[in-house]
Amino acid sequence: MNHTMSTPSVASQSSDRTHYKMYIGGEWVDAADGEVFDTMNPYTGRAWATIPRGRAADAERAVAAAKTAFESGDWPKLTATNRGHLLRRLADLITESAEHLARIEVIDNGKLINEMLGQVRYIPQWFHYFAGLADKVQGAVIPIDKPETLNFTRREPLGVCVAITAWNSPLLLAAYKLAPGLAAGNTFVLKPSEFTSASALEFAKLVEKAGFPPGVVNVVTGFGAEIGEPLVAHPSVAKVAFTGSEIAGQRVYETAARGLKRVTLELGGKSPNIVFDDAELDNAVRGVISGIFAATGQTCVAGSRLLVQRSIYEPFIDRVVAFARTARMGDPLDIRTQVGPITTPPQYKKVLDYIAIAKAEGATCLLGGKPATGPECGEGQFIEPTIFGDVDNKMRIAQEEVFGPVLACIPFDDYEDAIAIANDSPYALAAGVWTQSVRRAMTMSERLQAGTVWVNTYRAVSYMSPFGGHKRSGVGHENGMDSILDYTKIKSVWINTAREVPDPFVMR
Ligand code: NAD
């Protein structure tokens, strides 16, 4: 496969590989010990680039660069309005590079070109939106209950923020964090997943081109335990914005707690997609398919539990199975492909393990349930779109996140039953409801335990709307107006305007 070349500063090319560098303090550097690791193309099964294997020394360098940039130089002198201008320039550069970035993501990640083109063309909106908010973050004058005293608040940036992202949507997840955080005046060290690091390094090239002062955005690469942990533990880091698995999220939370850092955690889910018998069934079928088979089910919000009202259960499931059977697997760079490969070898094993668990638990495999190996699958690790019927919500296949194209179908009797099954989950990230009743849409959206509820739609996200999980799906929210405030701290300023300081032994 012929890969688009990057400029020499970001990466160099030998016969069949691109060799990337990290971006620290405005310079393109190797890992301190010079180590690299291969990054794979999930469709060809071949290594296509090398990535620096950063460790504690590189975390140290990057945090030091971010700290220097936060405290001195041009960044802290920049007005909020001018920070907005810089973010807009970055947004425009992303737009110009959208096709290149989308292609890199597909090669590195195996996500479909169709999906990635849409996603990367949408990402600039995060930077435009938060650019607009940059100079609207303001404190308040408090009508304080003391004479001859002025009391007001300032909203100040936190300092050095660490952004750690999962492999499934590397640039989008980075935008969720960097756009509000930079708009608020912070500096960043971004560490993408070791499975999909290339796009973040390509993004750093645009940060450099946009003219951000050195050290404001640093991108380091490597493994969670080797560089992620030292970043989270670093005493100069004020906030950690993390997207990933529940297990790593817990670890990040514990490490960050020792330093009393602020944390947002965007973790996994086991989201219910609930179909009532009054739904527009054609739309509901499409919504169910999009919920679990788009992005090969490798999305945190996957609608991996399908709850269907018993009165329509069998015919509806038949329709979902018939539709899923038509899904075209193949090369993710082919615009016609609908289901791509599983991105990483551990994930492939995990999905197959869960399929075996579901069968052992007594669920009925209605479709798929095995690897796909046709010529259209290249050398990729594909799994057939898989649907299990007769699932009991207590089964592991209904309780645990699979993160792949595996749907568990569960019948319910009525509204109360649907709520009980939907909420019987350790997770609470998202939920879908399919009904024509406004009353039911309203009551379901109130009673469902989920950070996001979609009614008659699924998988909609926007820079404007808060996104986050409840219960074990996470801590805090990203996106929306309030998310910029999460990158600020409040300072209360008291100014005494009296001529004389009163009795020093009495509290004012
Ligand atoms: P992961 O937890 O294995 O890795 C995520 C990131 O954390 C990677 O960059 C990794 O290197 C880093 N990391 C791992 N251990 C670390 C540690 N101890 N300290 C610091 N960093 C560490 O997750 P993954 O397999 O890349 O992603 C899949 C998971 O992410 C799924 O559970 C999915 O639901 C979740 N996810 C959640 C959202 C959301 O917004 N809620 C979005 C996308 C993915």
Short mmCIF file of N, CA and C and ligand atoms in Angstrom, two decimals, residues 162-169 173 176-177 191-196 222-232 240 242-252 255 265-269 298-302 344 347 350 401 403 427 429 467-469 473-474 478, ligand 1:
data_model
loop_
_atom_site.label_atom_id
_atom_site.label_comp_id
_atom_site.label_asym_id
_atom_site.label_seq_id
_atom_site.Cartn_x
_atom_site.Cartn_y
_atom_site.Cartn_z
N VAL A 162 -2.78 16.79 31.06
CA VAL A 162 -2.39 15.59 30.31
C VAL A 162 -3.65 15.02 29.68
N ALA A 163 -3.59 14.76 28.39
CA ALA A 163 -4.71 14.14 27.68
C ALA A 163 -4.27 12.76 27.22
N ILE A 164 -5.01 11.75 27.64
CA ILE A 164 -4.67 10.37 27.26
C ILE A 164 -5.88 9.79 26.54
N THR A 165 -5.64 9.21 25.35
CA THR A 165 -6.78 8.79 24.54
C THR A 165 -6.73 7.31 24.18
N ALA A 166 -7.92 6.79 23.84
CA ALA A 166 -8.09 5.40 23.41
C ALA A 166 -7.81 5.29 21.91
N TRP A 167 -7.78 4.05 21.40
CA TRP A 167 -7.40 3.87 20.00
C TRP A 167 -8.57 4.02 19.03
N ASN A 168 -9.79 4.12 19.53
CA ASN A 168 -10.89 3.97 18.57
C ASN A 168 -11.24 5.25 17.80
N SER A 169 -11.00 6.42 18.40
CA SER A 169 -11.24 7.68 17.66
C SER A 169 -10.18 8.69 18.08
N LEU A 173 -11.20 12.27 20.09
CA LEU A 173 -11.07 12.26 21.55
C LEU A 173 -10.05 13.30 22.01
N TYR A 176 -11.84 16.70 21.95
CA TYR A 176 -12.71 16.88 23.11
C TYR A 176 -11.95 17.56 24.26
N LYS A 177 -10.66 17.27 24.35
CA LYS A 177 -9.86 17.72 25.49
C LYS A 177 -9.10 19.00 25.17
N LYS A 191 -1.04 12.14 24.98
CA LYS A 191 -0.51 10.80 24.71
C LYS A 191 -1.60 9.94 24.07
N PRO A 192 -1.47 9.66 22.78
CA PRO A 192 -2.45 8.79 22.14
C PRO A 192 -2.18 7.33 22.48
N SER A 193 -3.11 6.48 22.10
CA SER A 193 -2.94 5.04 22.33
C SER A 193 -1.73 4.53 21.57
N GLU A 194 -1.06 3.55 22.15
CA GLU A 194 0.09 2.93 21.48
C GLU A 194 -0.32 2.21 20.19
N PHE A 195 -1.63 1.92 20.04
CA PHE A 195 -2.08 1.23 18.84
C PHE A 195 -2.33 2.20 17.68
N THR A 196 -2.58 3.46 18.01
CA THR A 196 -2.95 4.43 16.95
C THR A 196 -2.35 5.80 17.27
N GLY A 222 3.88 6.11 23.25
CA GLY A 222 4.40 4.98 24.01
C GLY A 222 3.27 4.26 24.72
N PHE A 223 3.64 3.40 25.64
CA PHE A 223 2.68 2.51 26.29
C PHE A 223 2.18 3.13 27.60
N GLY A 224 0.98 2.68 27.99
CA GLY A 224 0.35 3.25 29.18
C GLY A 224 1.22 3.17 30.41
N ALA A 225 1.74 1.97 30.67
CA ALA A 225 2.51 1.78 31.90
C ALA A 225 3.85 2.51 31.84
N GLU A 226 4.38 2.70 30.63
CA GLU A 226 5.74 3.23 30.51
C GLU A 226 5.79 4.75 30.46
N ILE A 227 4.82 5.37 29.78
CA ILE A 227 4.84 6.84 29.72
C ILE A 227 3.54 7.45 30.22
N GLY A 228 2.43 6.71 30.08
CA GLY A 228 1.14 7.23 30.57
C GLY A 228 1.19 7.45 32.07
N GLU A 229 1.66 6.44 32.77
CA GLU A 229 1.68 6.54 34.24
C GLU A 229 2.57 7.64 34.76
N PRO A 230 3.82 7.74 34.26
CA PRO A 230 4.65 8.85 34.73
C PRO A 230 4.02 10.22 34.44
N LEU A 231 3.29 10.32 33.35
CA LEU A 231 2.61 11.59 33.06
C LEU A 231 1.55 11.89 34.12
N VAL A 232 0.74 10.87 34.41
CA VAL A 232 -0.36 11.07 35.37
C VAL A 232 0.21 11.38 36.76
N VAL A 240 -5.81 15.58 34.51
CA VAL A 240 -5.69 14.47 33.57
C VAL A 240 -7.05 14.24 32.93
N PHE A 242 -8.83 11.69 30.58
CA PHE A 242 -8.55 10.33 30.14
C PHE A 242 -9.74 9.73 29.41
N THR A 243 -9.49 9.07 28.29
CA THR A 243 -10.50 8.23 27.65
C THR A 243 -9.91 6.85 27.45
N GLY A 244 -10.60 5.84 27.94
CA GLY A 244 -10.09 4.49 27.77
C GLY A 244 -10.92 3.50 28.55
N SER A 245 -10.28 2.40 28.89
CA SER A 245 -11.00 1.30 29.54
C SER A 245 -11.22 1.59 31.02
N GLU A 246 -12.15 0.84 31.59
CA GLU A 246 -12.47 1.02 33.00
C GLU A 246 -11.25 0.69 33.87
N ILE A 247 -10.54 -0.38 33.50
CA ILE A 247 -9.41 -0.82 34.34
C ILE A 247 -8.31 0.25 34.35
N ALA A 248 -7.94 0.72 33.16
CA ALA A 248 -6.90 1.75 33.11
C ALA A 248 -7.40 3.04 33.76
N GLY A 249 -8.70 3.33 33.57
CA GLY A 249 -9.28 4.53 34.17
C GLY A 249 -9.19 4.52 35.69
N GLN A 250 -9.46 3.36 36.27
CA GLN A 250 -9.34 3.25 37.74
C GLN A 250 -7.91 3.54 38.19
N ARG A 251 -6.98 2.99 37.44
CA ARG A 251 -5.57 3.14 37.78
C ARG A 251 -5.17 4.63 37.68
N VAL A 252 -5.64 5.26 36.61
CA VAL A 252 -5.34 6.68 36.41
C VAL A 252 -5.94 7.50 37.57
N THR A 255 -3.83 7.02 40.72
CA THR A 255 -2.54 7.71 40.64
C THR A 255 -2.74 9.22 40.75
N LEU A 265 -12.80 11.17 33.40
CA LEU A 265 -12.64 9.79 32.92
C LEU A 265 -13.80 9.48 31.99
N GLU A 266 -13.48 9.16 30.76
CA GLU A 266 -14.51 8.72 29.79
C GLU A 266 -14.25 7.25 29.53
N LEU A 267 -15.09 6.39 30.08
CA LEU A 267 -14.78 4.96 30.08
C LEU A 267 -15.79 4.16 29.24
N GLY A 268 -15.94 2.91 29.58
CA GLY A 268 -16.70 2.01 28.72
C GLY A 268 -18.20 2.06 28.93
N GLY A 269 -18.91 1.20 28.21
CA GLY A 269 -20.36 1.17 28.32
C GLY A 269 -20.94 -0.18 27.91
N GLN A 298 -16.73 -0.96 17.65
CA GLN A 298 -15.63 -0.53 18.50
C GLN A 298 -15.84 0.92 18.92
N THR A 299 -16.97 1.17 19.55
CA THR A 299 -17.24 2.50 20.06
C THR A 299 -17.75 2.37 21.50
N CYS A 300 -17.40 3.37 22.29
CA CYS A 300 -17.81 3.33 23.70
C CYS A 300 -19.32 3.32 23.83
N VAL A 301 -20.00 3.99 22.89
CA VAL A 301 -21.46 4.12 22.99
C VAL A 301 -22.20 2.99 22.26
N ALA A 302 -21.49 1.96 21.86
CA ALA A 302 -22.14 0.87 21.11
C ALA A 302 -23.44 0.45 21.80
N THR A 344 -7.11 -4.14 16.96
CA THR A 344 -5.89 -4.63 17.61
C THR A 344 -5.99 -6.14 17.87
N GLN A 347 -7.81 -7.02 21.09
CA GLN A 347 -9.25 -6.78 20.97
C GLN A 347 -9.92 -7.91 20.19
N LYS A 350 -10.31 -10.71 22.47
CA LYS A 350 -11.34 -10.43 23.46
C LYS A 350 -12.74 -10.66 22.88
N GLU A 401 -18.52 -5.13 28.77
CA GLU A 401 -18.27 -4.48 27.49
C GLU A 401 -17.45 -5.39 26.57
N PHE A 403 -16.87 -4.43 23.07
CA PHE A 403 -16.18 -3.49 22.19
C PHE A 403 -15.90 -4.13 20.83
N TYR A 427 -22.70 -0.03 34.00
CA TYR A 427 -22.37 1.12 33.16
C TYR A 427 -23.57 2.04 32.98
N LEU A 429 -23.45 4.84 30.13
CA LEU A 429 -22.89 5.81 29.19
C LEU A 429 -23.96 6.38 28.28
N PHE A 467 -21.03 15.40 26.92
CA PHE A 467 -20.88 13.96 26.71
C PHE A 467 -20.08 13.37 27.86
N GLY A 468 -20.63 12.33 28.48
CA GLY A 468 -19.90 11.68 29.57
C GLY A 468 -20.73 10.56 30.14
N GLY A 469 -20.13 9.79 31.01
CA GLY A 469 -20.81 8.62 31.54
C GLY A 469 -21.12 8.75 33.02
N SER A 473 -19.16 4.24 33.95
CA SER A 473 -18.78 4.75 32.63
C SER A 473 -17.96 6.02 32.70
N GLY A 474 -17.76 6.56 33.90
CA GLY A 474 -16.85 7.69 33.94
C GLY A 474 -17.13 8.72 34.99
N GLU A 478 -17.35 15.94 28.92
CA GLU A 478 -16.62 16.73 27.92
C GLU A 478 -17.66 17.34 26.97
P1 NAD B 1 -7.03 1.48 27.38
O1 NAD B 1 -7.54 1.82 28.72
O2 NAD B 1 -6.31 0.21 27.20
O3 NAD B 1 -6.05 2.63 26.87
C1 NAD B 1 -6.45 3.98 26.79
C2 NAD B 1 -5.24 4.87 26.93
O4 NAD B 1 -4.76 4.78 28.26
C3 NAD B 1 -4.06 4.50 26.04
O5 NAD B 1 -3.46 5.67 25.57
C4 NAD B 1 -3.15 3.75 27.00
O6 NAD B 1 -1.80 3.79 26.62
C5 NAD B 1 -3.37 4.54 28.27
N1 NAD B 1 -3.07 3.84 29.52
C6 NAD B 1 -3.26 2.54 29.80
N2 NAD B 1 -2.89 2.29 31.08
C7 NAD B 1 -2.50 3.47 31.61
C8 NAD B 1 -2.01 3.88 32.89
N3 NAD B 1 -1.87 3.01 33.89
N4 NAD B 1 -1.71 5.18 33.07
C9 NAD B 1 -1.87 6.07 32.09
N5 NAD B 1 -2.30 5.74 30.85
C10 NAD B 1 -2.62 4.46 30.62
O7 NAD B 1 -8.29 1.58 26.40
P2 NAD B 1 -8.36 1.27 24.85
O8 NAD B 1 -8.34 -0.21 24.64
O9 NAD B 1 -7.39 2.12 24.11
O10 NAD B 1 -9.80 1.85 24.48
C11 NAD B 1 -10.98 1.14 24.58
C12 NAD B 1 -11.78 1.57 25.78
O11 NAD B 1 -11.97 2.99 25.74
C13 NAD B 1 -13.17 0.97 25.82
O12 NAD B 1 -13.47 0.56 27.12
C14 NAD B 1 -14.07 2.12 25.40
O13 NAD B 1 -15.39 2.03 25.86
C15 NAD B 1 -13.34 3.28 25.99
N6 NAD B 1 -13.73 4.52 25.31
C16 NAD B 1 -14.51 5.40 26.00
C17 NAD B 1 -14.94 6.56 25.38
C18 NAD B 1 -15.81 7.54 26.12
O14 NAD B 1 -15.85 8.69 25.71
N7 NAD B 1 -16.50 7.16 27.17
C19 NAD B 1 -14.56 6.83 24.07
C20 NAD B 1 -13.76 5.92 23.40
C21 NAD B 1 -13.35 4.75 24.04
#
